[in-house]
Coordinates of C-alpha atoms in Angstrom, one line a residue:
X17 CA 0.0 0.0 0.0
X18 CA 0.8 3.8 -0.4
X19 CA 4.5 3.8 -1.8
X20 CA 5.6 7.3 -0.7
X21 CA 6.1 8.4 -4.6
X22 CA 5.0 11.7 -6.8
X23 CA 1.6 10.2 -8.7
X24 CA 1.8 10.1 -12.6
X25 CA -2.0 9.6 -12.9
X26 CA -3.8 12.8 -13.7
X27 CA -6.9 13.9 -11.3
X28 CA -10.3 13.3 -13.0
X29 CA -12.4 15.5 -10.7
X30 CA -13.6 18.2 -13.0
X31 CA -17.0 17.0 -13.9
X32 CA -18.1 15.2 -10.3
X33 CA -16.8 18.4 -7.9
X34 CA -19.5 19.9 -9.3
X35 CA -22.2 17.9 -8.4
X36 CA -24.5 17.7 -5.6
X37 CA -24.0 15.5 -2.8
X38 CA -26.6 12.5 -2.5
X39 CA -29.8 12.6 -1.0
X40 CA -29.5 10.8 2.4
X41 CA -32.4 9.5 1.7
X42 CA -31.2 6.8 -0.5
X43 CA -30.0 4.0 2.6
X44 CA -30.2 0.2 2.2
X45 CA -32.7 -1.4 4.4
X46 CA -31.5 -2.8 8.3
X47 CA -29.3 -5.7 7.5
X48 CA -29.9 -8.9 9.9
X49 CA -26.3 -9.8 9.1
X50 CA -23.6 -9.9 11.3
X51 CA -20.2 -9.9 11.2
X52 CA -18.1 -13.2 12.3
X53 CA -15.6 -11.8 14.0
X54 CA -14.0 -14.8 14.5
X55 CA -13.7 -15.9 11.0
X56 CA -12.2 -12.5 10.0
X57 CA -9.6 -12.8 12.5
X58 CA -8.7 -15.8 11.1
X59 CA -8.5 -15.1 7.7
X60 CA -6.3 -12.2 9.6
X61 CA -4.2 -14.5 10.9
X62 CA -3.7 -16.9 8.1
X63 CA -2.8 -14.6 5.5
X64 CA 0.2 -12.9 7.5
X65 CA 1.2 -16.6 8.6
X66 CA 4.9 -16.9 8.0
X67 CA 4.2 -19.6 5.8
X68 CA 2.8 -17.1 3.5
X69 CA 6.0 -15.8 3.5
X70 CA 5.1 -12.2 2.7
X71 CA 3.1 -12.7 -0.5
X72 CA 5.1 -11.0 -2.9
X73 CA 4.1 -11.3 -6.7
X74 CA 4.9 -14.5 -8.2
X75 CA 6.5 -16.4 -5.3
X76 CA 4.8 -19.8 -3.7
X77 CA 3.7 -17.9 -0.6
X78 CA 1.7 -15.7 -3.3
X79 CA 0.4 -18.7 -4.4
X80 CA -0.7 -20.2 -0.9
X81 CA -2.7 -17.2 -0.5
X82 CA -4.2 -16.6 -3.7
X83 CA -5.4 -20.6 -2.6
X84 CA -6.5 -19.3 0.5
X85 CA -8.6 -17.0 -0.7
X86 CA -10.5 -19.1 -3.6
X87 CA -11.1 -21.8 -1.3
X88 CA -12.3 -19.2 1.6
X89 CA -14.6 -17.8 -1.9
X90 CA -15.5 -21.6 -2.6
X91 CA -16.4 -22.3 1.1
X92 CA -19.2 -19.7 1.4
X93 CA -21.0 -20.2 -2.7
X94 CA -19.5 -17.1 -4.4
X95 CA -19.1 -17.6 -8.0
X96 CA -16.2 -16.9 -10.1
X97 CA -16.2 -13.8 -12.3
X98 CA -16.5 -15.9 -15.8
X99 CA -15.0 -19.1 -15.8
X100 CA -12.5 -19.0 -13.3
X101 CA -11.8 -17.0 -9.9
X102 CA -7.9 -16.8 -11.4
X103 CA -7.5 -13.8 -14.1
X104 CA -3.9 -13.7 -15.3
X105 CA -2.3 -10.5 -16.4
X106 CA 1.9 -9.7 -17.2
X107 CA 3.5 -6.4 -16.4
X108 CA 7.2 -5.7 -16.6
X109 CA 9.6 -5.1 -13.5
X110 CA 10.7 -1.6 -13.7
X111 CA 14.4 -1.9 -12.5
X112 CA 15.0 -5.3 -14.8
X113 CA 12.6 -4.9 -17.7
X114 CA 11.6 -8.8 -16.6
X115 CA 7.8 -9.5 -16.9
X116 CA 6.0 -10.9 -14.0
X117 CA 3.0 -12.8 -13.6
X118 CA 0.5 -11.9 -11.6
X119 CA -3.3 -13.1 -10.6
X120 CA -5.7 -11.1 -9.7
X121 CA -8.8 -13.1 -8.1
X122 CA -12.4 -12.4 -9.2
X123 CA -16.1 -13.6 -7.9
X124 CA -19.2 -12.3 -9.3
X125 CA -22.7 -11.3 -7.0
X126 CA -25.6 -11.0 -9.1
X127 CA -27.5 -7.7 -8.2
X128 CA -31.4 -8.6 -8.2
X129 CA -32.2 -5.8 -10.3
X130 CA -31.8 -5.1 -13.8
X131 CA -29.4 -2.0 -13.4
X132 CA -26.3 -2.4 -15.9
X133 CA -24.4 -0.2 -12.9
X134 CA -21.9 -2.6 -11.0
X135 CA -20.0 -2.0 -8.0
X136 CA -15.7 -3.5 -7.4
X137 CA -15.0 -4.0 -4.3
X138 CA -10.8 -4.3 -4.5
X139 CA -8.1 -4.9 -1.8
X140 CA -5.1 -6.3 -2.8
X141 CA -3.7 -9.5 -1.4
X142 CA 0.2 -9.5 -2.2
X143 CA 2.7 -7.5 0.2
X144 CA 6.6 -6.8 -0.1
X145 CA 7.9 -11.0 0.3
X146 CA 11.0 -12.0 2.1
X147 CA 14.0 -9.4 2.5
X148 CA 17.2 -10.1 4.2
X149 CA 15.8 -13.5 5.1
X150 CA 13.1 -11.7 7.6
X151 CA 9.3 -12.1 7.1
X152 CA 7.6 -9.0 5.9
X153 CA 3.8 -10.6 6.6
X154 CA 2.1 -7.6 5.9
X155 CA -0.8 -8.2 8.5
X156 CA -2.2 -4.5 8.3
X157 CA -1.0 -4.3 4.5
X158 CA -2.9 -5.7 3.4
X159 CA -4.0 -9.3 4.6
X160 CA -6.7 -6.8 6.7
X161 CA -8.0 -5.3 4.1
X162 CA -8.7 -8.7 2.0
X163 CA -10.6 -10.1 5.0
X164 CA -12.4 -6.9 5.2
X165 CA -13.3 -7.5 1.9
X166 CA -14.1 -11.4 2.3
X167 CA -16.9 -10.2 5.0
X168 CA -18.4 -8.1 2.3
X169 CA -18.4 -11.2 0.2
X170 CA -20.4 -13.0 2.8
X171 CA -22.9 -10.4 3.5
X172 CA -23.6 -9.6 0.2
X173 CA -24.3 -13.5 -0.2
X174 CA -26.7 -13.6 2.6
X175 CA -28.1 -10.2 1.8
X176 CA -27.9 -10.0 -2.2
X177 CA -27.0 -6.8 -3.4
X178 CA -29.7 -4.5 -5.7
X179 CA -26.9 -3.8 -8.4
X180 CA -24.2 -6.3 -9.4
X181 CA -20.8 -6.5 -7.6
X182 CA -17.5 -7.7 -8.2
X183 CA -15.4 -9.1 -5.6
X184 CA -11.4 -8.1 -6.7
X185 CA -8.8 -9.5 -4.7
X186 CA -5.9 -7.9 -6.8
X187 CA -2.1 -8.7 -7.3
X188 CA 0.7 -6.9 -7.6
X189 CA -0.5 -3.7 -6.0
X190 CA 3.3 -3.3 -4.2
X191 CA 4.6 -3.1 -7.4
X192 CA 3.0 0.0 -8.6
X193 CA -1.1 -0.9 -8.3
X194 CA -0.4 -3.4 -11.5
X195 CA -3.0 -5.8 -10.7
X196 CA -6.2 -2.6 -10.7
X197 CA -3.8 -1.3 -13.5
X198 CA -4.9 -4.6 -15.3
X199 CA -8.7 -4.9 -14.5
X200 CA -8.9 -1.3 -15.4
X201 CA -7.4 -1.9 -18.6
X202 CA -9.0 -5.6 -19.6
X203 CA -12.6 -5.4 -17.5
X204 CA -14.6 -8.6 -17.2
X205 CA -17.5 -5.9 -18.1
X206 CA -17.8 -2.8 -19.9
X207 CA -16.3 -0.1 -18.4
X208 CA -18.6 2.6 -18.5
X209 CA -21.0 0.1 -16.4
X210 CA -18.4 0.4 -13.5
X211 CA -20.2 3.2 -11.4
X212 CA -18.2 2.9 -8.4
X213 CA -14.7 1.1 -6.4
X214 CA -14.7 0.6 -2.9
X215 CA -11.1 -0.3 -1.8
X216 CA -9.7 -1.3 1.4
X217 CA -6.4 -0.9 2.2
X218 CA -4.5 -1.4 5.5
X219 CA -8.0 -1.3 8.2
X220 CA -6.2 -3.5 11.2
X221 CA -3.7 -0.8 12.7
X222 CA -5.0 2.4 14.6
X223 CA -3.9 2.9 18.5
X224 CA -6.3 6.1 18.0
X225 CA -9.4 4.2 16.0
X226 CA -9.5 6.0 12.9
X227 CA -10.3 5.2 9.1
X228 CA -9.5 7.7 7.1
X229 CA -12.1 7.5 4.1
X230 CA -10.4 9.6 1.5
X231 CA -11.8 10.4 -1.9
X232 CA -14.4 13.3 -1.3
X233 CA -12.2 15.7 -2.4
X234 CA -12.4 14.5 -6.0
X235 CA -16.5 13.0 -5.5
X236 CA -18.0 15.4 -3.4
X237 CA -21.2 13.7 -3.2
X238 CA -20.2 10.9 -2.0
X239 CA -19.7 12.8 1.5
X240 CA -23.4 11.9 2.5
X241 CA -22.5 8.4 2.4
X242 CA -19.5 9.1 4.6
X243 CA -21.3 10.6 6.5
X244 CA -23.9 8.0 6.9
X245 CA -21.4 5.4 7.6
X246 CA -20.0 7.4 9.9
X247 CA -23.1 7.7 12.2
X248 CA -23.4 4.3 13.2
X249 CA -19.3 3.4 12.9
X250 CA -17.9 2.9 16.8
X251 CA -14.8 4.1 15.2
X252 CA -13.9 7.7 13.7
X253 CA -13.8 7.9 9.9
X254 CA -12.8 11.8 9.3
X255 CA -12.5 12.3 5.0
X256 CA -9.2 13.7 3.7
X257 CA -5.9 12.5 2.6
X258 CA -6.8 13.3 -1.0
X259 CA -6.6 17.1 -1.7
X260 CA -3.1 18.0 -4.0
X261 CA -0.4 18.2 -2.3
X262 CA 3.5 18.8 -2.4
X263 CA 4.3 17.2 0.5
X264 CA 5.0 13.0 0.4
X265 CA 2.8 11.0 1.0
X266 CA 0.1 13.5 1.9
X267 CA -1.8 12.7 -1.2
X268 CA -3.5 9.2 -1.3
X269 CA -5.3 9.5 -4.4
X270 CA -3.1 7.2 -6.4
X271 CA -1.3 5.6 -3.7
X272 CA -3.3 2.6 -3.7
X273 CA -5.8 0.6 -5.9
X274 CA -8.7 2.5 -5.8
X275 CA -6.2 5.3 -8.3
X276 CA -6.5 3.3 -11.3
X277 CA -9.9 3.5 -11.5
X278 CA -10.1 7.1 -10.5
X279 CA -7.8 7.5 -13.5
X280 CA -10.3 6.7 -16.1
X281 CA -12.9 8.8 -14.1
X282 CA -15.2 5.9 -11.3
X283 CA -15.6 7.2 -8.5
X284 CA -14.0 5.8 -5.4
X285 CA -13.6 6.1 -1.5
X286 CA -10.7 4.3 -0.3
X287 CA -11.2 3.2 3.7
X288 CA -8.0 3.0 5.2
X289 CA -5.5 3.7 8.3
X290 CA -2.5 6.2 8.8
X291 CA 0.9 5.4 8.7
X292 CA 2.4 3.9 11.6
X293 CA 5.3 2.1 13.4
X294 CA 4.9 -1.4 11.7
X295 CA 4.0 0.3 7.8
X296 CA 6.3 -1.8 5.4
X297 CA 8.5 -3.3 8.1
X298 CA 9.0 -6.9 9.1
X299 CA 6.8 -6.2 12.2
X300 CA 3.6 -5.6 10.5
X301 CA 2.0 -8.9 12.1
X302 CA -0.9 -10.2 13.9
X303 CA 0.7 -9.9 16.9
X304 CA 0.8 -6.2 16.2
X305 CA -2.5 -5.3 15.1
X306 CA -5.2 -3.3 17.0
X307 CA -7.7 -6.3 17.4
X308 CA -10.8 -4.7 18.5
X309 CA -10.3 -1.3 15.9
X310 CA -9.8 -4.2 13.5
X311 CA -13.3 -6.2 13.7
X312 CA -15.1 -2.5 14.3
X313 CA -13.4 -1.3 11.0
X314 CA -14.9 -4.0 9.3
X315 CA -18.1 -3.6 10.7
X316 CA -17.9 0.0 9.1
X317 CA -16.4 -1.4 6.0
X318 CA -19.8 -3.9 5.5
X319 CA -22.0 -0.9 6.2
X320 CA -20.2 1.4 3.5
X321 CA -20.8 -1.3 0.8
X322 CA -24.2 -1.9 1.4
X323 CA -24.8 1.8 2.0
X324 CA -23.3 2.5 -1.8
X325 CA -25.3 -0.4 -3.5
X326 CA -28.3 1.3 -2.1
X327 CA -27.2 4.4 -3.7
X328 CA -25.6 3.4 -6.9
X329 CA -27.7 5.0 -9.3
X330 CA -27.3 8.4 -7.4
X331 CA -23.9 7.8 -7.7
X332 CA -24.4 7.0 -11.5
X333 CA -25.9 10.0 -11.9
X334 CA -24.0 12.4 -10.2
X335 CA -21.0 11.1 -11.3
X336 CA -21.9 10.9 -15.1
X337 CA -21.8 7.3 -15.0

């Protein structure tokens, strides 16, 4: 997550800060889901495992979790996005000029209307591998942010969405947000049917309790759903992080996933935590993470992506989309 680097990706925001924010109005009905916080601990736990061995791009331990993930997609009746959960793309290393294969992992949920506007949910799944021979398991970043995303998968399953959604577990994100770079670029559906990206993105690590939801700047009408979200959340979610900025790593925008599909003009809000202590060091484990923040974060993150079903085609149509 969030290489400390100047973007390259030009801001889209032209159109959509001039539209009005969404009627509040426009909420999903009371969900009799509930989070297992259990399970999402574990998938926690599993995926910064040593024996993951960091989950770099390409490597075995990559592998074991990509495995991890299908079966946990398998275990609870999601479909695969086509014919496979497994979509293959090739990008080149930028020091060596060697390509690399990577996988990004898609299911498919079936909206029960017939609205052409589809939701993609996206965390990314690799982290930085093994360096020096120490483990750099990449609990917070971003092994939280895929089991964030796996109990959106399972509520949406129980509770079936109005519009359809894709489920994106992507690859390669470390390596410059490759894996998004590729859905963008190759869609399983037409783009201009993509209305909106959620993106999660290091939600397990905050000694003070706050997800930052950043993306407002550029979509101001998505504040209401913010907002909204953040009425019921038992943990502060304050909107910034993504205004212009000269100063490093001040600017999220394009930092993460969610950036390549702000580049060719979806809207987005990206949930995530600050920087802290254990951000892309060997130390970023289990052991580390802010349990509780952790399973209340996700209970936020659930809420935001029913919240933005529920108002998909106001986001269609403020966004242009």
């Amino acid at each position: 997550m969030r290489a400390i680097l100047a973007s390259s990706v030009l801001s889209i925001a032209l159109l959509s800060t001039a539209c009005a924010a969404i009627q509040p109005e426009a909420t999903a009905a009371v969900s009799e889901w509930t989070l297992d916080r259990a399970q999402l601990l574990t998938d926690l736990d599993v995926l910064a495992a040593d024996n993951m061995e960091g989950r770099e791009v390409g490597t075995e331990g990559n592998a074991r979790a990509r495995a991890y993930i299908i079966g946990r997609l398998e275990a609870m009746g999601a479909a695969p996005m086509g014919d496979s959960f497994e979509h293959d793309f090739t990008f080149e290393q930028r020091r060596t000029g060697a390509k690399v294969e990577g996988v990004n992992i898609l299911a498919f949920i079936a909206g029960t209307s017939d609205s052409d506007r589809t939701m993609v949910v996206t965390a990314h799944y690799d982290h930085e591998g093994m360096r020096g021979g120490q483990i750099w398991n990449g609990a917070d970043d971003n092994a939280s942010g895929v089991a964030s995303v796996l109990a959106v998968t399972e509520m949406f399953l129980a509770e079936p969405p109005e519009h359809d959604v894709i489920i994106a577990f992507v690859d390669a994100e470390e390596r410059g947000l490759q894996g998004a770079h590729a859905f963008v670029a190759n869609p399983p559906i037409p783009v201009e049917n993509i209305t909106f990206n959620l993106n999660m993105d290091m939600v397990a690590m905050s000694t003070d309790r706050i997800l930052w939801a950043v993306g407002t700047y550029h979509y101001p009408f998505l504040t209401t759903i913010v907002d909204d979200v953040a009425s019921r959340a038992t943990v502060s979610m304050p909107m910034g992080y993504d205004e212009p900025s000269q100063e490093p790593g001040a600017d999220w925008t394009n930092l993460t996933d969610s950036g390549a599909f702000h580049a060719v003009g979806i809207p987005f809000i990206y949930l995530g935590v600050d920087y802290h202590p254990h951000y892309h060091q060997p130390t970023d484990t289990y052991e580390n993470m802010t349990l509780d923040f952790f399973q209340d974060a996700s209970v936020a993150v659930v809420d935001f992506a029913r919240q933005a079903d529920a108002r998909l085609d106001a986001i269609g149509e403020a966004s242009g989309r």
